[in-house]
Short mmCIF file of C-alpha atoms in Angstrom, two decimals:
data_model
loop_
_atom_site.label_atom_id
_atom_site.label_comp_id
_atom_site.label_asym_id
_atom_site.label_seq_id
_atom_site.Cartn_x
_atom_site.Cartn_y
_atom_site.Cartn_z
CA MET A 3 0.01 -0.06 0.02
CA SER A 4 3.02 2.28 0.01
CA ASP A 5 2.15 3.67 -3.45
CA LYS A 6 -1.33 4.64 -2.25
CA LEU A 7 -2.19 7.91 -0.51
CA VAL A 8 -2.47 7.01 3.11
CA ARG A 9 -5.97 7.58 4.56
CA THR A 10 -6.79 7.14 8.24
CA ARG A 11 -10.04 7.68 10.05
CA TYR A 12 -11.03 8.59 13.47
CA ALA A 13 -14.60 7.18 13.98
CA PRO A 14 -15.94 8.03 17.50
CA SER A 15 -19.36 7.33 18.70
CA PRO A 16 -21.01 10.41 20.08
CA THR A 17 -21.67 8.83 23.50
CA GLY A 18 -19.97 11.13 25.88
CA PHE A 19 -16.54 12.39 26.85
CA MET A 20 -13.21 11.60 25.27
CA HIS A 21 -11.09 9.28 27.37
CA VAL A 22 -7.30 9.53 26.91
CA GLY A 23 -7.33 6.12 25.24
CA ASN A 24 -9.67 7.50 22.49
CA LEU A 25 -7.57 10.61 22.32
CA ARG A 26 -4.39 8.71 21.76
CA THR A 27 -6.10 6.68 18.99
CA ALA A 28 -7.18 9.90 17.30
CA LEU A 29 -3.64 11.28 17.70
CA TYR A 30 -1.96 8.17 16.23
CA GLU A 31 -4.51 8.06 13.44
CA TYR A 32 -3.58 11.71 12.77
CA LEU A 33 0.15 11.04 12.96
CA VAL A 34 0.14 7.90 10.76
CA ALA A 35 -1.54 9.93 8.06
CA LYS A 36 0.44 13.20 8.43
CA SER A 37 3.88 11.46 8.79
CA GLN A 38 3.22 9.93 5.35
CA GLY A 39 1.71 12.88 3.63
CA GLY A 40 -1.75 11.31 3.99
CA LYS A 41 -5.23 12.41 4.95
CA PHE A 42 -6.96 12.20 8.38
CA ILE A 43 -10.76 11.74 8.17
CA LEU A 44 -13.41 12.18 10.80
CA ARG A 45 -16.47 9.86 10.73
CA ILE A 46 -19.18 9.91 13.32
CA GLU A 47 -20.46 6.46 14.21
CA ASP A 48 -23.92 7.07 15.49
CA THR A 49 -25.79 3.84 14.70
CA ASP A 50 -25.98 2.83 18.39
CA ARG A 51 -29.01 4.99 18.83
CA GLU A 52 -29.61 4.00 22.46
CA ARG A 53 -26.28 5.35 23.71
CA LEU A 54 -26.27 8.68 21.92
CA VAL A 55 -25.69 11.75 24.16
CA ALA A 56 -27.00 15.13 23.16
CA GLY A 57 -24.29 17.60 22.36
CA ALA A 58 -21.56 14.85 22.08
CA VAL A 59 -20.89 15.57 18.39
CA ASP A 60 -19.98 19.19 19.26
CA PHE A 61 -17.81 17.78 22.05
CA ILE A 62 -15.91 15.74 19.49
CA TYR A 63 -15.32 18.74 17.22
CA ASN A 64 -14.25 20.90 20.14
CA THR A 65 -11.87 18.27 21.53
CA LEU A 66 -10.11 17.74 18.17
CA ARG A 67 -9.89 21.47 17.70
CA LEU A 68 -8.31 22.01 21.21
CA ALA A 69 -5.93 19.11 20.56
CA GLY A 70 -4.89 20.59 17.31
CA LEU A 71 -5.95 17.50 15.31
CA GLN A 72 -7.44 19.14 12.15
CA HIS A 73 -9.30 16.61 9.96
CA ASP A 74 -9.05 16.78 6.19
CA GLU A 75 -12.57 15.44 5.60
CA GLY A 76 -15.62 15.06 7.89
CA PRO A 77 -19.24 15.89 8.54
CA ASP A 78 -18.55 19.70 8.98
CA ILE A 79 -16.19 20.19 6.02
CA GLY A 80 -17.26 17.47 3.58
CA GLY A 81 -14.95 15.68 1.11
CA GLY A 82 -15.44 13.29 -1.81
CA PHE A 83 -16.31 10.15 0.30
CA GLY A 84 -19.31 11.39 2.32
CA PRO A 85 -21.70 11.26 4.04
CA TYR A 86 -19.39 11.27 7.02
CA VAL A 87 -22.14 10.42 9.66
CA GLN A 88 -23.01 6.71 9.77
CA SER A 89 -26.80 7.07 10.23
CA GLU A 90 -26.87 9.20 6.95
CA ARG A 91 -25.28 6.19 5.18
CA LYS A 92 -27.80 3.61 6.51
CA ASP A 93 -29.29 2.82 3.09
CA MET A 94 -25.91 1.64 1.63
CA TYR A 95 -25.31 -1.28 3.97
CA LEU A 96 -28.15 -3.63 3.09
CA PRO A 97 -27.33 -3.93 -0.64
CA TYR A 98 -23.80 -5.13 0.25
CA ALA A 99 -25.25 -7.80 2.65
CA GLU A 100 -27.69 -8.95 -0.02
CA GLN A 101 -24.80 -9.26 -2.51
CA LEU A 102 -23.15 -11.67 -0.10
CA ILE A 103 -26.50 -13.59 0.12
CA ARG A 104 -26.54 -13.87 -3.71
CA GLU A 105 -22.93 -15.07 -3.68
CA GLY A 106 -23.75 -17.72 -1.04
CA LYS A 107 -21.50 -16.02 1.48
CA ALA A 108 -24.26 -14.88 3.88
CA TYR A 109 -27.86 -15.93 4.75
CA ARG A 110 -31.04 -14.75 6.35
CA CYS A 111 -31.54 -16.07 9.89
CA PHE A 112 -35.18 -16.21 11.06
CA CYS A 113 -34.48 -17.63 14.50
CA SER A 114 -36.68 -16.03 17.15
CA LYS A 115 -35.31 -14.17 20.18
CA GLU A 116 -36.74 -16.94 22.37
CA ARG A 117 -34.96 -19.75 20.45
CA LEU A 118 -31.59 -17.81 20.63
CA GLU A 119 -31.99 -17.18 24.33
CA LYS A 120 -32.79 -20.84 24.93
CA LEU A 121 -29.81 -21.89 22.79
CA GLN A 122 -27.52 -19.54 24.74
CA SER A 123 -28.55 -21.15 28.07
CA GLU A 124 -28.19 -24.71 26.81
CA THR A 125 -25.04 -24.46 24.77
CA VAL A 126 -21.46 -24.35 26.12
CA GLY A 127 -20.16 -20.87 25.17
CA GLY A 128 -23.65 -19.86 24.04
CA GLY A 129 -22.78 -19.80 20.35
CA TYR A 130 -25.21 -19.85 17.51
CA ASP A 131 -25.83 -23.34 15.97
CA ARG A 132 -26.03 -22.12 12.35
CA HIS A 133 -29.70 -23.40 12.31
CA CYS A 134 -30.77 -21.16 9.31
CA ARG A 135 -27.42 -21.52 7.36
CA ASP A 136 -28.79 -24.13 4.89
CA LEU A 137 -32.56 -23.59 4.90
CA PRO A 138 -34.38 -24.89 1.75
CA GLN A 139 -35.24 -21.94 -0.53
CA GLU A 140 -39.07 -22.62 -0.23
CA GLU A 141 -38.80 -22.20 3.50
CA ILE A 142 -36.89 -18.85 3.01
CA ASP A 143 -39.47 -17.69 0.53
CA LYS A 144 -42.39 -18.61 2.84
CA ASN A 145 -40.76 -16.84 5.84
CA LEU A 146 -40.20 -13.73 3.71
CA ALA A 147 -43.84 -13.80 2.50
CA ASP A 148 -45.13 -14.15 6.05
CA GLY A 149 -43.07 -11.18 7.16
CA VAL A 150 -40.92 -13.13 9.70
CA PRO A 151 -38.25 -10.82 11.08
CA TYR A 152 -34.64 -11.82 10.25
CA VAL A 153 -31.02 -10.93 10.68
CA ILE A 154 -28.43 -11.43 7.93
CA ARG A 155 -25.47 -13.57 9.05
CA GLN A 156 -22.10 -14.09 7.37
CA LYS A 157 -21.21 -17.72 6.48
CA MET A 158 -17.94 -18.14 8.37
CA PRO A 159 -15.50 -20.91 7.40
CA VAL A 160 -15.85 -23.81 9.81
CA GLU A 161 -12.52 -25.40 9.10
CA GLY A 162 -8.92 -24.22 9.02
CA SER A 163 -7.64 -20.97 10.32
CA THR A 164 -7.44 -17.29 9.53
CA THR A 165 -4.18 -15.31 9.83
CA PHE A 166 -3.94 -11.54 9.79
CA SER A 167 -0.92 -9.29 10.04
CA ASP A 168 -0.75 -6.35 12.39
CA ALA A 169 1.95 -3.65 12.07
CA VAL A 170 2.61 -3.78 15.87
CA PHE A 171 1.88 -7.36 16.94
CA GLY A 172 2.94 -9.19 13.77
CA ASP A 173 1.01 -12.28 12.37
CA ILE A 174 -1.79 -13.58 14.51
CA THR A 175 -3.65 -16.81 13.63
CA VAL A 176 -7.14 -17.75 14.90
CA GLU A 177 -8.89 -21.15 14.38
CA ASN A 178 -12.01 -20.65 12.33
CA SER A 179 -13.92 -23.13 14.52
CA GLU A 180 -13.77 -20.31 17.20
CA LEU A 181 -15.60 -17.85 14.91
CA GLN A 182 -19.42 -17.52 14.92
CA ASP A 183 -21.57 -16.67 11.95
CA GLN A 184 -21.50 -13.01 12.69
CA ILE A 185 -24.64 -10.77 12.21
CA LEU A 186 -24.20 -8.20 9.46
CA ILE A 187 -27.63 -6.59 9.43
CA LYS A 188 -29.96 -6.46 12.57
CA THR A 189 -33.74 -7.03 12.43
CA ASP A 190 -34.25 -3.21 12.37
CA GLY A 191 -32.29 -2.99 9.12
CA TYR A 192 -29.36 -1.26 10.76
CA PRO A 193 -25.86 -2.76 10.30
CA THR A 194 -23.82 -4.10 13.17
CA TYR A 195 -20.78 -2.15 14.28
CA ASN A 196 -18.23 -4.60 12.53
CA PHE A 197 -20.14 -4.69 9.27
CA ALA A 198 -20.70 -0.95 9.02
CA ASN A 199 -17.02 -0.42 9.81
CA VAL A 200 -15.77 -2.56 7.07
CA ILE A 201 -18.14 -1.04 4.42
CA ASP A 202 -17.38 2.50 5.52
CA ASP A 203 -13.63 1.97 5.61
CA HIS A 204 -13.64 0.40 2.18
CA THR A 205 -15.88 2.93 0.49
CA MET A 206 -14.02 5.80 2.09
CA GLY A 207 -10.59 4.44 0.79
CA ILE A 208 -9.10 3.92 4.40
CA THR A 209 -5.63 2.42 4.04
CA HIS A 210 -4.69 2.15 7.81
CA VAL A 211 -6.91 1.27 10.63
CA VAL A 212 -5.60 2.24 14.08
CA ARG A 213 -7.35 0.97 17.25
CA GLY A 214 -6.79 -0.41 20.75
CA SER A 215 -5.34 -3.93 21.19
CA GLU A 216 -8.63 -5.01 22.78
CA TYR A 217 -9.92 -5.27 19.20
CA LEU A 218 -7.30 -7.73 18.12
CA SER A 219 -9.64 -10.67 18.63
CA SER A 220 -12.27 -9.34 16.30
CA THR A 221 -9.92 -8.58 13.47
CA PRO A 222 -10.30 -12.01 11.75
CA LYS A 223 -14.07 -11.19 11.38
CA TYR A 224 -13.14 -7.90 9.57
CA ASN A 225 -10.64 -9.75 7.32
CA LEU A 226 -13.07 -12.46 6.34
CA LEU A 227 -15.50 -9.71 5.26
CA TYR A 228 -12.87 -8.03 3.17
CA GLU A 229 -12.06 -11.38 1.65
CA ALA A 230 -15.72 -12.17 0.92
CA PHE A 231 -16.08 -8.96 -1.07
CA GLY A 232 -12.62 -9.46 -2.70
CA TRP A 233 -11.41 -6.09 -1.27
CA GLU A 234 -7.94 -5.06 -0.35
CA ILE A 235 -7.30 -5.44 3.46
CA PRO A 236 -6.12 -2.31 5.14
CA THR A 237 -2.93 -2.11 7.30
CA TYR A 238 -3.90 -2.78 10.92
CA ILE A 239 -2.12 -1.04 13.79
CA HIS A 240 -3.35 -2.16 17.20
CA LEU A 241 -2.15 0.01 20.09
CA PRO A 242 -1.06 -1.19 23.56
CA LEU A 243 -3.31 -0.66 26.54
CA ILE A 244 -2.94 2.47 28.79
CA MET A 245 -2.62 1.50 32.44
CA GLY A 246 -2.89 3.36 35.59
CA LYS A 247 -0.80 2.96 38.86
CA ASP A 248 -2.84 1.71 41.83
CA ALA A 249 -2.13 2.90 45.41
CA ASP A 250 -0.32 -0.36 46.13
CA GLY A 251 2.05 0.12 43.26
CA ASN A 252 0.36 -2.48 40.97
CA VAL A 253 -1.02 -1.44 37.63
CA SER A 254 -4.40 -1.93 36.08
CA LYS A 255 -6.30 -0.55 33.11
CA LEU A 256 -6.49 3.27 33.42
CA SER A 257 -9.71 4.42 35.14
CA LYS A 258 -11.09 7.25 37.19
CA ARG A 259 -9.71 5.88 40.37
CA HIS A 260 -6.16 6.68 39.12
CA GLY A 261 -7.08 10.40 38.48
CA ALA A 262 -8.57 12.42 35.59
CA THR A 263 -8.92 10.23 32.48
CA GLY A 264 -10.93 12.49 30.17
CA PHE A 265 -9.29 15.15 27.93
CA TYR A 266 -11.44 17.93 29.44
CA ASP A 267 -10.93 16.55 32.95
CA LEU A 268 -7.27 17.02 32.55
CA ILE A 269 -7.66 20.54 31.22
CA ASP A 270 -9.92 21.33 34.16
CA ASP A 271 -7.07 19.98 36.36
CA GLY A 272 -4.77 22.72 35.06
CA TYR A 273 -3.03 20.94 32.15
CA LEU A 274 -2.36 22.66 28.77
CA PRO A 275 -3.82 20.84 25.72
CA GLN A 276 -0.37 20.84 23.99
CA ALA A 277 1.29 19.27 27.01
CA ILE A 278 -1.41 16.54 27.15
CA ILE A 279 -0.99 15.75 23.40
CA ASN A 280 2.82 15.69 23.76
CA TYR A 281 2.60 13.34 26.77
CA ILE A 282 0.01 11.09 25.16
CA ALA A 283 2.07 10.72 22.03
CA LEU A 284 4.86 9.08 24.06
CA LEU A 285 2.38 6.58 25.75
CA GLY A 286 3.21 3.61 23.46
CA TRP A 287 5.45 5.30 20.94
CA CYS A 288 9.23 5.78 21.22
CA PRO A 289 11.05 8.39 19.09
CA LYS A 290 14.32 7.41 17.48
CA ASP A 291 16.29 9.73 19.78
CA ASN A 292 15.90 10.90 23.37
CA GLN A 293 13.77 14.01 22.53
CA GLU A 294 10.76 14.34 24.75
CA ILE A 295 9.31 17.82 24.08
CA PHE A 296 7.60 17.84 20.76
CA THR A 297 5.27 20.31 18.96
CA LEU A 298 2.53 18.68 16.88
CA ALA A 299 4.39 19.70 13.75
CA GLU A 300 7.60 18.04 15.11
CA LEU A 301 5.58 14.85 15.93
CA GLU A 302 4.27 14.78 12.40
CA LYS A 303 7.85 14.63 11.14
CA ALA A 304 9.26 12.27 13.78
CA PHE A 305 6.40 9.70 14.03
CA ALA A 306 6.96 6.23 12.55
CA ILE A 307 4.76 3.14 12.94
CA ASP A 308 7.74 0.97 13.87
CA GLY A 309 8.22 2.96 16.93
CA ILE A 310 4.88 1.82 18.53
CA SER A 311 5.34 -0.59 21.39
CA LYS A 312 3.54 -3.87 22.04
CA SER A 313 3.72 -3.37 25.91
CA PRO A 314 1.10 -1.50 27.81
CA SER A 315 2.14 2.03 28.94
CA VAL A 316 1.50 3.48 32.39
CA PHE A 317 -0.13 6.87 32.60
CA ASP A 318 2.20 8.78 34.96
CA TYR A 319 0.54 12.00 36.25
CA ASP A 320 3.87 13.18 37.68
CA LYS A 321 5.45 12.97 34.32
CA LEU A 322 2.50 14.75 32.74
CA THR A 323 2.90 17.49 35.34
CA TRP A 324 6.60 17.91 34.48
CA PHE A 325 5.68 18.21 30.79
CA ASN A 326 3.05 20.80 31.71
CA GLY A 327 5.56 22.84 33.68
CA GLU A 328 8.05 22.83 30.78
CA TYR A 329 5.33 24.00 28.44
CA ILE A 330 4.24 26.78 30.84
CA LYS A 331 7.91 27.99 31.17
CA ALA A 332 8.22 28.19 27.36
CA MET A 333 5.13 30.28 26.78
CA THR A 334 5.33 34.00 25.99
CA PRO A 335 4.08 36.11 28.95
CA GLU A 336 1.14 37.17 26.74
CA ALA A 337 0.12 33.55 25.99
CA PHE A 338 0.54 32.57 29.67
CA THR A 339 -1.62 35.53 30.78
CA GLU A 340 -4.37 34.39 28.41
CA VAL A 341 -4.56 30.82 29.83
CA ALA A 342 -4.02 32.01 33.46
CA MET A 343 -6.83 34.72 33.30
CA PRO A 344 -9.70 32.46 34.42
CA TYR A 345 -7.57 31.56 37.51
CA TYR A 346 -6.55 35.22 38.05
CA LYS A 347 -10.30 36.14 38.04
CA GLU A 348 -10.83 33.63 40.90
CA VAL A 349 -8.37 35.64 43.03
CA PHE A 350 -8.79 39.18 41.80
CA GLY A 351 -12.26 39.45 40.18
CA ASP A 352 -12.25 42.17 37.57
CA ARG A 353 -9.45 44.13 39.26
CA GLU A 354 -6.64 45.02 37.00
CA MET A 355 -3.25 43.84 37.95
CA PRO A 356 0.29 44.09 36.48
CA TRP A 357 -0.18 40.81 34.56
CA ASP A 358 3.30 40.91 33.01
CA LYS A 359 4.83 40.99 36.52
CA LEU A 360 2.66 38.17 37.60
CA ALA A 361 3.64 36.06 34.64
CA GLU A 362 7.28 36.77 35.48
CA ILE A 363 7.02 35.29 38.94
CA LEU A 364 4.57 32.49 38.10
CA GLN A 365 5.88 30.85 34.92
CA LYS A 366 8.96 29.46 36.32
CA ARG A 367 7.13 28.10 39.37
CA VAL A 368 3.73 26.81 38.23
CA THR A 369 3.38 23.24 36.93
CA LYS A 370 -0.36 23.23 36.80
CA LEU A 371 -2.65 26.28 36.12
CA THR A 372 -4.96 25.22 39.02
CA GLN A 373 -2.10 26.09 41.48
CA ILE A 374 -2.41 29.88 40.62
CA PRO A 375 -5.24 30.82 42.99
CA ASP A 376 -3.52 29.32 46.06
CA ILE A 377 -0.18 30.79 45.13
CA LEU A 378 -1.60 34.29 44.61
CA ASP A 379 -4.32 34.57 47.27
CA PHE A 380 -2.19 36.80 49.51
CA PHE A 381 -2.03 39.50 46.84
CA ALA A 382 -5.80 39.84 47.03
CA ALA A 383 -5.98 39.93 50.82
CA LEU A 384 -3.35 39.72 53.50
CA PRO A 385 -3.92 36.43 55.41
CA GLU A 386 -4.04 36.19 59.17
CA TYR A 387 -0.59 35.20 60.35
CA ASP A 388 1.34 34.69 63.53
CA LYS A 389 4.46 36.92 64.42
CA SER A 390 6.45 33.69 64.80
CA LEU A 391 6.79 33.71 61.03
CA PHE A 392 9.27 36.60 61.36
CA VAL A 393 11.76 34.13 62.93
CA ASN A 394 14.03 32.45 60.46
CA LYS A 395 17.21 30.76 61.30
CA LYS A 396 18.76 30.84 57.86
CA SER A 397 18.13 34.55 57.38
CA LYS A 398 19.30 35.15 61.06
CA THR A 399 16.03 36.95 61.95
CA ASN A 400 14.28 36.79 65.35
CA LEU A 401 11.73 38.69 67.36
CA ASP A 402 14.34 41.12 68.53
CA ASN A 403 15.90 42.20 65.26
CA ALA A 404 12.88 41.82 62.96
CA PRO A 405 11.04 44.93 64.29
CA VAL A 406 14.21 47.09 64.05
CA VAL A 407 14.97 45.95 60.49
CA LEU A 408 11.26 46.21 59.39
CA ARG A 409 10.96 49.79 60.85
CA GLU A 410 14.15 50.93 59.05
CA ALA A 411 13.00 49.32 55.72
CA TYR A 412 9.60 50.83 56.14
CA GLU A 413 10.96 54.40 56.53
CA ARG A 414 13.35 54.13 53.60
CA LEU A 415 10.73 52.56 51.24
CA LYS A 416 8.25 55.30 52.24
CA ALA A 417 10.82 57.96 51.05
CA LEU A 418 11.34 56.30 47.68
CA PRO A 419 10.47 58.91 44.87
CA VAL A 420 9.86 56.07 42.42
CA TRP A 421 8.09 52.78 43.17
CA ASP A 422 9.34 50.05 40.85
CA ASN A 423 11.36 46.82 41.03
CA PRO A 424 14.95 48.39 40.58
CA SER A 425 14.23 51.14 43.06
CA ILE A 426 12.84 48.82 45.78
CA HIS A 427 15.70 46.37 45.15
CA ASP A 428 18.42 49.01 45.45
CA CYS A 429 16.77 50.48 48.59
CA LEU A 430 16.71 47.23 50.48
CA ILE A 431 20.09 45.88 49.20
CA GLY A 432 21.66 49.26 50.05
CA MET A 433 20.25 49.14 53.53
CA ALA A 434 21.69 45.62 54.10
CA LYS A 435 25.08 46.80 52.92
CA GLU A 436 25.02 50.01 54.97
CA LYS A 437 23.89 48.30 58.20
CA GLU A 438 26.29 45.33 57.53
CA LEU A 439 23.41 42.83 57.48
CA LYS A 440 22.86 39.72 55.43
CA ASN A 441 20.52 40.43 52.50
CA GLY A 442 18.15 37.74 53.93
CA THR A 443 18.01 39.50 57.35
CA VAL A 444 16.44 42.56 55.50
CA MET A 445 14.33 40.71 53.03
CA TRP A 446 12.71 38.10 55.33
CA PRO A 447 10.86 40.48 57.65
CA VAL A 448 9.75 42.64 54.66
CA ARG A 449 8.47 39.55 52.84
CA ILE A 450 6.53 38.24 55.77
CA ALA A 451 4.91 41.55 56.54
CA ALA A 452 4.01 42.06 52.77
CA ALA A 453 2.72 38.52 52.13
CA GLY A 454 1.77 36.99 55.56
CA LYS A 455 3.16 33.60 54.51
CA THR A 456 6.59 31.98 54.17
CA VAL A 457 6.31 30.45 50.71
CA THR A 458 5.65 32.97 48.03
CA PRO A 459 6.22 33.26 44.27
CA GLY A 460 8.98 35.95 43.95
CA GLY A 461 10.76 37.51 46.87
CA ALA A 462 10.19 40.67 48.83
CA VAL A 463 11.05 43.05 46.06
CA GLU A 464 8.76 41.44 43.48
CA ILE A 465 5.89 41.28 45.93
CA LEU A 466 6.24 45.03 47.01
CA ASP A 467 6.43 46.01 43.39
CA ILE A 468 3.18 44.08 42.44
CA LEU A 469 1.31 45.32 45.48
CA GLY A 470 2.05 48.99 44.75
CA ARG A 471 3.27 51.63 47.11
CA GLU A 472 0.08 52.19 49.09
CA GLU A 473 -0.89 48.59 49.77
CA ALA A 474 2.74 47.65 50.37
CA LEU A 475 3.38 50.29 52.99
CA GLN A 476 0.02 49.57 54.66
CA ARG A 477 1.02 45.89 55.13
CA LEU A 478 4.47 46.83 56.39
CA ALA A 479 2.90 49.05 59.02
CA LEU A 480 0.57 46.23 60.08
CA GLY A 481 3.62 43.97 60.41
CA LEU A 482 5.27 46.55 62.74
CA GLU A 483 2.07 46.60 64.77
CA LYS A 484 2.05 42.84 65.01
CA LEU A 485 5.66 42.84 66.27
CA GLY A 486 4.72 45.50 68.90
#
């Protein structure tokens, strides 16, 4: 298939939120296509009418947009292989099933629900006994004339074995005796998931099918359909499972008990979409060198199918947090301010702040955007604090020297003609030099009085600058009161 234009498809069902496993499938579909100059197609598989969730289609569009995975064809933009919504294609499946009946490769099964349930309870494994596989034509005609409901089943080979090749797992062989005569068309006229999938993939020219390794066992069913029609079989790429680490250190399939597992849940947790995509790309795929940070454009160039692993990957939230911190550090101050603004509003409401200065102190310290409100809360309101915070062994401050140092700093700062970072810095460093004190002995009491907490983004100088003259001096005066 190397001479063919590579075409992959992401075919989600609009049944709810996008789990990281689905997102990784979409990402790999995208990368398989883009790394080979191919096309990435979006198809909505909505034939499971009972599980449809209102608004889920918009959710799919928004997720792909946020993730940066722009499809080349789809329901919203069209293309030459539409319709791209499965329910709008419903009239095309039955003729294909009837073609197989005419060719002796499929048959109508008139078994009642009661007979099938009885069979299931009485048979080991609950398999279908192929009761209708060789019905006489007159019986078939009579059932059709009487309007007896039926499904269409494929005649599976009963002897030998079926082998298929997977780009990740290699050749896999299944004994045909293990395969049941699968249903292609249900009694309501709708196709089964497997049948619709094969018809859609073939008629849309899909060359590479990417899906989770949990679908490995159903691949022979797909292959036997392709063979029944005499169609070219696509390249299969089955992805390893994504696991989560349990509290006891063991791993199991990733689920909500491990943490956020949905794309939007992770964003709500303070992760950037680009960092999530970068991290998910490395869950099951290994680049040829040791590079870890990739833009989507870089992934498109570096991705290769032979780098996909057979082994399950463990979703490591600490590693994702590290990635996120690196992405935050690399942002422009303007871009950071834009993503941080919802969190700023939690602290400051509509109050205007020196956003560039906040970006400067936050970007190198924040690893998740959700940390911002807790880090900045003291800027909005001075917290209640105990005077014992003024004592710091490393800075050589105690309750005797802290009030003296703070009083001197207060008077000098009050006299400053210009209130900005360099002026505040020179004022306090100059005082330390003049009084022959360690810089920390001057800075610590000032920082405690200004912030009311020991851990802050930025030091005393940055905090005073951001607070502004009036608020800063007011807080230092309150500190002096507290020290008596």
